[in-house]
Coordinates of C-alpha atoms and ligand atoms in Angstrom, one line a residue:
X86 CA 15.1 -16.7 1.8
X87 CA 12.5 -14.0 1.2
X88 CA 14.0 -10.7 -0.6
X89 CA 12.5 -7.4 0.8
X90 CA 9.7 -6.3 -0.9
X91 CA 10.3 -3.7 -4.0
X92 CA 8.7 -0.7 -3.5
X93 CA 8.0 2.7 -5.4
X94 CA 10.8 5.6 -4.5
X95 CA 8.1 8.4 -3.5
X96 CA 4.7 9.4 -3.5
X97 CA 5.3 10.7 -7.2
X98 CA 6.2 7.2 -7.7
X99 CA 3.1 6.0 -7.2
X100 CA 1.3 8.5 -9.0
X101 CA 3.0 8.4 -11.8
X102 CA 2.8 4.6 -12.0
X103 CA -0.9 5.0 -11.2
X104 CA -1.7 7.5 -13.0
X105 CA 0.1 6.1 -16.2
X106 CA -2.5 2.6 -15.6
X107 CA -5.4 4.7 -15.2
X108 CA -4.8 7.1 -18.3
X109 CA -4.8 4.6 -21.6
X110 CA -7.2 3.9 -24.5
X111 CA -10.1 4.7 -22.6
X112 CA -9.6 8.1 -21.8
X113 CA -8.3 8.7 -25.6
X114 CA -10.8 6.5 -27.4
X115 CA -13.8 5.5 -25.6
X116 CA -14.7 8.2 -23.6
X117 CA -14.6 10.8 -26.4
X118 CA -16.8 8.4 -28.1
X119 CA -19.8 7.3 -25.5
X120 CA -19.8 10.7 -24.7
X121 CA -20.7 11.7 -28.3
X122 CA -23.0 8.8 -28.7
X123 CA -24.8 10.0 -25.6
X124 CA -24.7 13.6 -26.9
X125 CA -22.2 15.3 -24.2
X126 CA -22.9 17.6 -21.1
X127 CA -25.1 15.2 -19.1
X128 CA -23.1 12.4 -19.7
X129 CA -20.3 14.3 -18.5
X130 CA -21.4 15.4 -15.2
X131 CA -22.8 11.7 -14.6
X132 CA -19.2 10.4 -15.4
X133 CA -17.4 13.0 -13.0
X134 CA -20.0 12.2 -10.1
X135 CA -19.0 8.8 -10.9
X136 CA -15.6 9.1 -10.4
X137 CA -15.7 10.9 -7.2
X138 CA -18.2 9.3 -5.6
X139 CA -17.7 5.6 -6.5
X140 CA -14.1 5.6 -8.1
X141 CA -12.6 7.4 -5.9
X142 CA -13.9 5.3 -3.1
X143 CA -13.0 2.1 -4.8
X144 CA -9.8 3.2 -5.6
X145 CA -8.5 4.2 -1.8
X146 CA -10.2 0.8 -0.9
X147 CA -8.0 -0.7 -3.2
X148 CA -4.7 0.9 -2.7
X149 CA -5.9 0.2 1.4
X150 CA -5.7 -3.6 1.0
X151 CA -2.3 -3.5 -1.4
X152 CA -0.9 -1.1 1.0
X153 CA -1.8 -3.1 4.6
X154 CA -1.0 -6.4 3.2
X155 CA 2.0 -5.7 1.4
X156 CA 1.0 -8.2 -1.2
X157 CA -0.7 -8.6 -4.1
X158 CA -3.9 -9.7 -5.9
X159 CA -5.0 -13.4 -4.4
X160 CA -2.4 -13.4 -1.3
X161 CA -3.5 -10.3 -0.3
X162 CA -7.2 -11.3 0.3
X163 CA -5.9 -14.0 2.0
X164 CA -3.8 -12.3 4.6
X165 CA -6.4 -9.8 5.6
X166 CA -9.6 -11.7 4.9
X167 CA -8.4 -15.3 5.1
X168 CA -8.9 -18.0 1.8
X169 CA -12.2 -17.8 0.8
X170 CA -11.9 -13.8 0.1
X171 CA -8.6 -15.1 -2.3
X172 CA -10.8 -15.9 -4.9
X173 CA -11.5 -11.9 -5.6
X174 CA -7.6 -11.6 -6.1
X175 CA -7.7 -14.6 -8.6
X176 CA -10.8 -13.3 -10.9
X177 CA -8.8 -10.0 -11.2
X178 CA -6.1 -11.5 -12.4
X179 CA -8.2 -13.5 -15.0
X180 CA -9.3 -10.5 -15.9
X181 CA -6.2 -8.8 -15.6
X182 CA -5.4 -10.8 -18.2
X183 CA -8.4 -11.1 -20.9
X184 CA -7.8 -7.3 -20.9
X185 CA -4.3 -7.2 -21.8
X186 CA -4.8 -9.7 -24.3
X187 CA -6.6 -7.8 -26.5
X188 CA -5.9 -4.4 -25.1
X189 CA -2.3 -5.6 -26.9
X190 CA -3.2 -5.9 -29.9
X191 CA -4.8 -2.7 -30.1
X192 CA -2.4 -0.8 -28.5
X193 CA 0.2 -2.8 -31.3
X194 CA -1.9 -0.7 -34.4
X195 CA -0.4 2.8 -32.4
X196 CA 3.3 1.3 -33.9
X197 CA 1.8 1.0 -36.7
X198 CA 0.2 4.6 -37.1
X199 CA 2.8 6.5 -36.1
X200 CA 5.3 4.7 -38.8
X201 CA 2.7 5.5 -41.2
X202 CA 2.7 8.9 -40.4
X203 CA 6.1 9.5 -40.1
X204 CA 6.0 8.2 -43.4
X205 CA 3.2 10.8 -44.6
X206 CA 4.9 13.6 -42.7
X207 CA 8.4 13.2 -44.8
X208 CA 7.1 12.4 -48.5
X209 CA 3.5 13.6 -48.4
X210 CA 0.0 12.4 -47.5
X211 CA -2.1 10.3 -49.3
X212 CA -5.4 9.5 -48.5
X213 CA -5.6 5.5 -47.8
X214 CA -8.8 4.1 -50.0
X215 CA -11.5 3.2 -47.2
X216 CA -10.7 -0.6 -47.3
X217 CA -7.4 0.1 -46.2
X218 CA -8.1 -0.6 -42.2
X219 CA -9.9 -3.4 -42.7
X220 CA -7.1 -4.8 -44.7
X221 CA -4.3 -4.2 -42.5
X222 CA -7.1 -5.6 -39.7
X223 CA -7.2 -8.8 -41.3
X224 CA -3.6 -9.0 -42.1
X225 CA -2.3 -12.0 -39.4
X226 CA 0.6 -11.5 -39.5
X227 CA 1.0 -7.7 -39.3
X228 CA -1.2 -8.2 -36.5
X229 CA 0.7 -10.7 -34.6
X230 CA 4.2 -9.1 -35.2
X231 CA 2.4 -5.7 -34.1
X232 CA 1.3 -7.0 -31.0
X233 CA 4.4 -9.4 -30.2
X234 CA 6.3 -6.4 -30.5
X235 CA 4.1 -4.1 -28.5
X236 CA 4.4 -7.5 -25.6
X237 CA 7.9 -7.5 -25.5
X238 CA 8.2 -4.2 -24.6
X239 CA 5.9 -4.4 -22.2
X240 CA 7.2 -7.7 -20.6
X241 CA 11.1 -6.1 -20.5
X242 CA 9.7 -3.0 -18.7
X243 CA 7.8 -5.4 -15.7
X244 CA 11.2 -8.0 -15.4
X245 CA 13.2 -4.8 -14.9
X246 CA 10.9 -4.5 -11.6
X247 CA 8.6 -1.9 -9.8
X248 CA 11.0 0.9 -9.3
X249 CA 14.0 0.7 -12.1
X250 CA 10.9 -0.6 -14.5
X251 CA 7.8 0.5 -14.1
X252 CA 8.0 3.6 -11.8
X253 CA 11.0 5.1 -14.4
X254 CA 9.5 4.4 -17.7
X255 CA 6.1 5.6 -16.6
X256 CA 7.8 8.8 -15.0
X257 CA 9.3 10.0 -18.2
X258 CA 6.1 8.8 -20.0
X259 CA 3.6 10.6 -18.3
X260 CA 5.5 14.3 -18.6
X261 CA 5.5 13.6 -22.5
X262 CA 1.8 12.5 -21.8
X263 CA 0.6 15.8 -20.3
X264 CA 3.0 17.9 -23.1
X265 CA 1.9 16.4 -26.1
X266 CA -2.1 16.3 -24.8
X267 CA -1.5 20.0 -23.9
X268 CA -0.2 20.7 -27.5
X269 CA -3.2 18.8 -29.4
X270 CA -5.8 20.3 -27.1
X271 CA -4.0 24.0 -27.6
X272 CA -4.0 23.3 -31.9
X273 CA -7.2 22.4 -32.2
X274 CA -8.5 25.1 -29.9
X275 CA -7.5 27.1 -33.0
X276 CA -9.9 25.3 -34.9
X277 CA -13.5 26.9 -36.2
X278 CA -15.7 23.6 -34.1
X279 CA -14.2 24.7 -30.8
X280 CA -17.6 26.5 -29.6
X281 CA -19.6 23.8 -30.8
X282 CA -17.6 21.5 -29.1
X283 CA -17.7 23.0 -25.8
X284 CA -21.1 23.7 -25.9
X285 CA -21.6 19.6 -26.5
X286 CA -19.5 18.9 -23.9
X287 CA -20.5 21.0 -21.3
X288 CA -24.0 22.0 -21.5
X289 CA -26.1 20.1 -19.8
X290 CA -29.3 18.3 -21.7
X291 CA -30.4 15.7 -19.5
X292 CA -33.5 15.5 -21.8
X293 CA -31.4 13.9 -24.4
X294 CA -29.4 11.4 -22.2
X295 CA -30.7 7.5 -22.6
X296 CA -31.3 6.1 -19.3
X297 CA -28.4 3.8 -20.2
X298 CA -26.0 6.5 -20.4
X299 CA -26.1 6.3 -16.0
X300 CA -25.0 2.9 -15.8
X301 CA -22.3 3.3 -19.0
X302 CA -20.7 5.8 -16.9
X303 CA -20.2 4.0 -13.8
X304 CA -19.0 1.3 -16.4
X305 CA -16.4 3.8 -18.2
X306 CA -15.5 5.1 -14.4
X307 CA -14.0 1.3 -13.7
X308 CA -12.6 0.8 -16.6
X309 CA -11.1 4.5 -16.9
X310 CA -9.6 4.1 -13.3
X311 CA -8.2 0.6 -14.0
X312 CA -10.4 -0.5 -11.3
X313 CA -12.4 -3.8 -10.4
X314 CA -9.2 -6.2 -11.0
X315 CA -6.6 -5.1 -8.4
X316 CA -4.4 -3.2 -10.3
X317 CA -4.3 -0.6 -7.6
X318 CA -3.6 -3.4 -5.0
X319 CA -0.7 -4.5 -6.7
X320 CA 0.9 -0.9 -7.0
X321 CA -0.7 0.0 -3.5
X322 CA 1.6 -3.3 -2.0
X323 CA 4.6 -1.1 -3.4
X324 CA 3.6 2.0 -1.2
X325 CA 5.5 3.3 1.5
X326 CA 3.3 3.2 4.9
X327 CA 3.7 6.4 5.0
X328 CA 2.9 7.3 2.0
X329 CA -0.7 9.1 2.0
X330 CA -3.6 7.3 0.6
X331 CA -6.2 9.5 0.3
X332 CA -4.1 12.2 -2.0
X333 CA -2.3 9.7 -3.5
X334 CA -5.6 8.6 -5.0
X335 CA -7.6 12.2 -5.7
X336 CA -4.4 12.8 -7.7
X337 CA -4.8 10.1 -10.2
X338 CA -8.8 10.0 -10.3
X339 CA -8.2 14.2 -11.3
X340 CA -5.4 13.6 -14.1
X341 CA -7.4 10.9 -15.3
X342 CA -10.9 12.6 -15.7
X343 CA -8.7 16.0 -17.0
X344 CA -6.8 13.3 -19.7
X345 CA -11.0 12.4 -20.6
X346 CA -12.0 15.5 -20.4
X347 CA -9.3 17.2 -22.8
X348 CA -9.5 14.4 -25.6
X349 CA -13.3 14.8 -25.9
X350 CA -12.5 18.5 -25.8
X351 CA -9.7 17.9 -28.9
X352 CA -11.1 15.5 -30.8
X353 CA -14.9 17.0 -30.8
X354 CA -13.2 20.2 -31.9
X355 CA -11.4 18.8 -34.6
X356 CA -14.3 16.4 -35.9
X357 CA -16.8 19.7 -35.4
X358 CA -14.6 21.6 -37.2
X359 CA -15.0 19.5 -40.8
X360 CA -18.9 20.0 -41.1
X361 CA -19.3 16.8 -44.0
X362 CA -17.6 14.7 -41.0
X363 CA -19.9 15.2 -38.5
X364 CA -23.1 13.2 -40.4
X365 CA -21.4 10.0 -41.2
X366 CA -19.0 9.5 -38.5
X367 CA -19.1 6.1 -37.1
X368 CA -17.4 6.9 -33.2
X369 CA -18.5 3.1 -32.3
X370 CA -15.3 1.5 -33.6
X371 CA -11.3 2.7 -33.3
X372 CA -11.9 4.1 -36.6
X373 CA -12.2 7.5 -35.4
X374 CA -8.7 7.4 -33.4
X375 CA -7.1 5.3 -36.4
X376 CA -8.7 6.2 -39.5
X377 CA -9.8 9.7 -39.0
X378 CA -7.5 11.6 -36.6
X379 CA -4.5 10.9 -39.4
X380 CA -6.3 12.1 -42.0
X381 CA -8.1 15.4 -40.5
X382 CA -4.0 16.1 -39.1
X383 CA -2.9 16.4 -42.6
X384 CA -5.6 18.1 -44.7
X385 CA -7.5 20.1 -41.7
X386 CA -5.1 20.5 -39.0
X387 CA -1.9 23.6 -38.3
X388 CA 1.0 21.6 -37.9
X389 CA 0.0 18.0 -39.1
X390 CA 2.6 17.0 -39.9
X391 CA 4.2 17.4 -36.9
X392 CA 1.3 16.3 -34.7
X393 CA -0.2 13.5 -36.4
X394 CA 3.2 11.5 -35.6
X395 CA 3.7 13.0 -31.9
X396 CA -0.4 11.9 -31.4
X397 CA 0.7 8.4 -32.1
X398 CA 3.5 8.5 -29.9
X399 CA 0.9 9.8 -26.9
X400 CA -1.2 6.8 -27.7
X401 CA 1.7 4.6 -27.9
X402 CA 2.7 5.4 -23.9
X403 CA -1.0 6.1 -23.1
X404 CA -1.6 2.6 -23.8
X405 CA 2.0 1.2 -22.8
X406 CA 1.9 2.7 -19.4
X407 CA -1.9 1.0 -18.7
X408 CA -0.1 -2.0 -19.8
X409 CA 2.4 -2.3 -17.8
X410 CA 0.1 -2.1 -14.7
X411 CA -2.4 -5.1 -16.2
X412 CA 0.7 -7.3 -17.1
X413 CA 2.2 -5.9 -13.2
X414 CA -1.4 -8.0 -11.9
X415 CA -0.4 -11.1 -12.9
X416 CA 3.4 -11.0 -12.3
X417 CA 3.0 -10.0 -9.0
X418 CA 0.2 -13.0 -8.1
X419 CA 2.7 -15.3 -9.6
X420 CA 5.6 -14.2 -7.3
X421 CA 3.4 -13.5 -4.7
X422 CA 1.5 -16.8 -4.5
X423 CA 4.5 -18.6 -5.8
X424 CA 7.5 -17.2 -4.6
X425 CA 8.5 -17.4 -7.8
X426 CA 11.2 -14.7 -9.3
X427 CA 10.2 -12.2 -11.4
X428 CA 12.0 -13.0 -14.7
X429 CA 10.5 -16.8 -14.4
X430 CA 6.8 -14.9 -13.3
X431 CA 7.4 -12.4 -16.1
X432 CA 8.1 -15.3 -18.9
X433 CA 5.4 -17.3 -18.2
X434 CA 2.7 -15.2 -17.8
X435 CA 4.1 -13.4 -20.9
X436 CA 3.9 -15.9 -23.0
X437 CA 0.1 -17.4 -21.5
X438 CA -1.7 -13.9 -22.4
X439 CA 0.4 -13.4 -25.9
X440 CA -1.2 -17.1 -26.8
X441 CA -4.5 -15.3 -25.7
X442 CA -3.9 -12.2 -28.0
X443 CA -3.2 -14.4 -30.9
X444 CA -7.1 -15.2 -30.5
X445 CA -7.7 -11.7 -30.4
X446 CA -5.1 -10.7 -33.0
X447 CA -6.4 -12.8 -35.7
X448 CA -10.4 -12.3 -34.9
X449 CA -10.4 -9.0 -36.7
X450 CA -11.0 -11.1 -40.2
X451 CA -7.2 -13.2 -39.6
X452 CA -9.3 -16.1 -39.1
X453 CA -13.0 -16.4 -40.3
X454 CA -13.9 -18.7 -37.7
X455 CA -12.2 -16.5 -34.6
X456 CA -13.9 -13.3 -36.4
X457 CA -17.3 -15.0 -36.7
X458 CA -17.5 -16.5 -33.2
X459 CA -20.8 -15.5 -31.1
X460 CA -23.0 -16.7 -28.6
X461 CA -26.0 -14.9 -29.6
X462 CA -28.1 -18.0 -29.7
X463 CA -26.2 -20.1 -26.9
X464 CA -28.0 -20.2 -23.7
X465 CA -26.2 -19.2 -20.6
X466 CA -23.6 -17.5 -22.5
X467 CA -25.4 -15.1 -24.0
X468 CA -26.1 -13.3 -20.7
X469 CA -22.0 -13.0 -20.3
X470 CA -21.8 -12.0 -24.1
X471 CA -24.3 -10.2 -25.1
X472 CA -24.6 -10.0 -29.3
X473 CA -20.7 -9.6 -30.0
X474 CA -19.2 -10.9 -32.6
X475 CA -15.6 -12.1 -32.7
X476 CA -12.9 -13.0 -30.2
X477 CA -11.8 -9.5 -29.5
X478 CA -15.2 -8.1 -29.2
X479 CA -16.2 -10.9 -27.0
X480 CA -13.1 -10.5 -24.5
X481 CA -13.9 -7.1 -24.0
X482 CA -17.7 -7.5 -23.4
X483 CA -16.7 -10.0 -20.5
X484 CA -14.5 -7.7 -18.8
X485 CA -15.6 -4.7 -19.2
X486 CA -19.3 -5.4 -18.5
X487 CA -18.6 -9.0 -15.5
X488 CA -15.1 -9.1 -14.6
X489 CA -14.6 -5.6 -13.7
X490 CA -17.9 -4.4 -12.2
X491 CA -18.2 -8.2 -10.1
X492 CA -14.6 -7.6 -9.1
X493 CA -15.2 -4.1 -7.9
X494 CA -18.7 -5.1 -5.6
X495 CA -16.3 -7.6 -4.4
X496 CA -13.6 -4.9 -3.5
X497 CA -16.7 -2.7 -1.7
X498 CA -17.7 -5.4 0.0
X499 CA -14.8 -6.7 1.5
X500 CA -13.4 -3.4 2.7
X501 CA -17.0 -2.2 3.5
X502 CA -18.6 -4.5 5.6
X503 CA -16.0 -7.8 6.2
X504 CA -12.8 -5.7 7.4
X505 CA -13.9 -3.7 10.8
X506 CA -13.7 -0.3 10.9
X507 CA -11.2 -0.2 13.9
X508 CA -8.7 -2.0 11.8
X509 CA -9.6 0.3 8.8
X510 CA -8.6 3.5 11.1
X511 CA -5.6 1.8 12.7
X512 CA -4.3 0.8 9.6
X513 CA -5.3 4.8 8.0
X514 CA -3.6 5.9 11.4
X515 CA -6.6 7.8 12.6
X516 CA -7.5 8.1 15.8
X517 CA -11.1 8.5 15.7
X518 CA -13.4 8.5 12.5
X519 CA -13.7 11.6 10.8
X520 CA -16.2 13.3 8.1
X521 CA -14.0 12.1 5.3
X522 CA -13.6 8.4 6.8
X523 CA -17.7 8.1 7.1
X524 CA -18.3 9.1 4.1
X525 CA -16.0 6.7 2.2
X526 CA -17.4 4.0 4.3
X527 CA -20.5 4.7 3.4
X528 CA -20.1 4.9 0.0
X529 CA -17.5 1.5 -0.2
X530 CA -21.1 0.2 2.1
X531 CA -24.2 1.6 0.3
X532 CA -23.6 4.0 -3.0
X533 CA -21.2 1.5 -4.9
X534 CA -22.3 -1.3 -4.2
X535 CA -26.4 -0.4 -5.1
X536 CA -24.5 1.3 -8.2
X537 CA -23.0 -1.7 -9.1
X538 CA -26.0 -4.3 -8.5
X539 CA -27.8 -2.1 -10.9
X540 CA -25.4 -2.2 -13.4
X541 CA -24.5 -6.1 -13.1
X542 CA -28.8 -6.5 -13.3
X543 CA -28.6 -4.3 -16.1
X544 CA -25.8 -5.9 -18.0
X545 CA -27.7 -9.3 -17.6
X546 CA -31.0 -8.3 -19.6
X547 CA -28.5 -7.7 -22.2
X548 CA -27.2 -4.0 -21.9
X549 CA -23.9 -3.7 -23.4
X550 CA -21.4 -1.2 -21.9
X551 CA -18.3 -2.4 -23.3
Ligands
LIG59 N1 -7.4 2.3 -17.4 C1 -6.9 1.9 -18.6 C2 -7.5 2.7 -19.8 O1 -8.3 3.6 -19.5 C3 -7.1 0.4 -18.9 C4 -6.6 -0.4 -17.7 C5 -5.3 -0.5 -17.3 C6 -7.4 -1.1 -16.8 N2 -5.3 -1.2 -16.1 C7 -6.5 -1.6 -15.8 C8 -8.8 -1.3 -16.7 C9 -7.0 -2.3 -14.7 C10 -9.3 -2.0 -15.6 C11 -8.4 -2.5 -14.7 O2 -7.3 2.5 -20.9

């Protein structure tokens, strides 16, 4: 007996949902930071075009083969594109997987964070000594409780389903999202650094912008959108037929790119605003959203105390609710492809990427052998990974820089030039093709996937993006 399909309650299901994947450690951490490394305004007008003109595409193409199909990831190829196109639904969930194996154990250090500053806001900050990080980074088993715990929650959420799981938790989350992200940007718009800020992140210098910076934006556009791995199929199988495609997914590219957009605007203004900061700061690791953030709240900041514990809470469901749509990949495959039930789909792909994050968990000094691991003088695999050290490092290079980006030409491809535009307008309900409907097709046929060639070529003579 088949059980009818779950599905989200409304539109603002969706959104929400979608919106909560798309909005998660990259917008908080990574964009702030390629942007500064790439010096601002530029880079920031060649990640919005980005967005709109190849995630945006991507995304409704997506969302179009979840919501036709009614199923997810690998059976969803195969129903509109028969078995060999399957193969695109079972890379994303590999990757799908990679991502939230390490993604966990980062998002695990938020718990952490926020109990330490709870802790500082109640009997006083004191500055950690600078080894402190690295410590608690190569602690194993802080590490692997941190992440087990951050799993759990994450796996209870899925088993509770699409609509009484994921569409409620990531509907209360993403209000508190926007609140708390309006009340950091509005503090440290009090801050002396805000010109400077807004002048680095708005002006635009192309002189200074590496050639590089084009293809790391398309990069940071996937990854930002939580596209490339199917994510949006599997909540776009949840939509309503009637429910609109085209605004469903202009609403989450905008609240994503405004979520980028206003933590490069806070967190420039607070680093601009301590002068001896802004020589030494090294953006390329977490350090800056985990090491520096806490301790600019309590000696720099109005209100520390209060924010610095409410910031970790906003990474905390940041990162939970892009979670919950990686782990939501490979459930779904499972009870798609399977038939299986969710709670037995839930358990065991559970417990397959938490084995995988106890790679990643220990290979931040755990484990000398896991932190030392590179393939920088292995033939073959050091196209796929680059000069990263470690198991983390390595996972994310992969994904970031193959998975997604191979996975998304795939997506273009598929919808672009396999599926025929008459079934693309009968299935969009249009009658004839309009302005809008040409131009998507022609970037899902032409823009993305040149885009995306140049970045795969580019990522194989050993540009990293991750
Ligand atoms: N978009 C999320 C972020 O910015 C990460 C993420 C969640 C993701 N789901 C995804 C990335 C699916 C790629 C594919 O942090």
């Amino acid at each position: 007996m088949t059980m009818p399909r779950e599905s989200f309650g409304s539109k603002l299901g969706f959104i929400a949902a979608a919106s909560g994947s798309a909005v998660g450690l990259g917008n908080l951490w990574k964009f702030p930071y390629i942007t500064w490394e790439n010096n601002g305004g530029a880079f920031v007008l060649v990640y919005l075009a980005a967005a709109l003109m190849l995630g945006l595409p991507i995304m409704m193409a997506e969302i179009f083969i979840g919501r036709t199909a009614k199923l997810s990831g690998a059976p969803a190829y195969k129903k509109l594109g028969g078995n060999k196109w399957s193969k695109l639904g079972y890379l994303g969930a590999a990757a799908g997987g990679i991502i939230l194996s390490y993604y966990m154990v980062i998002a695990g250090w938020s718990i952490r964070s926020f109990f330490q500053c709870l802790n500082w806001s109640f009997t006083g900050y004191v500055q950690p000594d600078s080894k402190e990080f690295g410590d608690f980074l190569a602690d194993s088993r802080a590490q692997i409780l941190l992440t087990l715990a951050f799993t759990l929650v994450n796996a209870f959420i899925i088993f509770l389903g699409v609509g009484k799981g994921i569409e409620k938790a990531t509907k209360i989350m993403m209000p508190v999202l926007v609140l708390l992200m309006l009340y950091l940007v509005g503090t440290a718009l009090t801050m002396p650094g805000r010109d400077e800020a807004f002048s680095m992140i708005f002006s635009l210098d192309f002189k200074n912008m590496k050639p590089e910076g084009y293809l790391e934006a398309v990069g940071q556009a996937f990854f930002s959108l939580s596209l490339g791995l199917g994510a949006m199929v599997a909540y776009g199988s949840y939509m309503k037929k009637s429910d609109p495609i085209i605004s469903s997914a202009a609403w989450v590219v905008v609240l994503d790119t405004l979520f980028a957009l206003l933590s490069c605007v806070a967190m420039f203004t607070i680093i601009l605003s301590v002068p001896e900061l802004k020589e030494h700061l090294s953006g390329g690791t977490v350090g800056m959203l985990f090491i520096t953030l806490p301790e600019l709240f309590y000696t720099k900041m109005p209100g520390g105390l209060i924010l610095a514990p409410l910031f970790f809470v906003l990474v905390a469901f940041a990162a939970l609710s892009s979670t919950l749509s990686l782990g939501e990949v490979v459930t779904s495959l499972l009870i798609d492809r399977k038939g299986w039930k969710r709670s037995k789909a839930v358990m065991v792909s559970t417990t397959f990427i938490f084995t995988g994050s106890i790679f990643a968990a220990l290979s931040l000094g755990g484990n000398q052998f896991l932190s030392k691991l590179n393939f920088e003088n292995t033939p073959v695999l050091k196209i796929f990974f680059h000069n990263k050290t470690g198991v983390l490092s390595l996972l994310d290079h992969l994904a970031a820089n193959w998975l997604l980006p191979v996975g998304g030409l795939g997506v273009t491809i598929f919808v672009g030039w396999f599926l025929h535009s008459d079934f693309l307008l009968d299935k969009l309900g249009l009658k004839k093709s309009t302005i809008g409907f040409k131009l998507w097709l022609w970037s899902l046929r032409v823009l993305a996937p040149a885009a995306i060639i140049i970045l795969i070529i580019s990522v194989a003579l050993g540009k990293d993006f991750s």
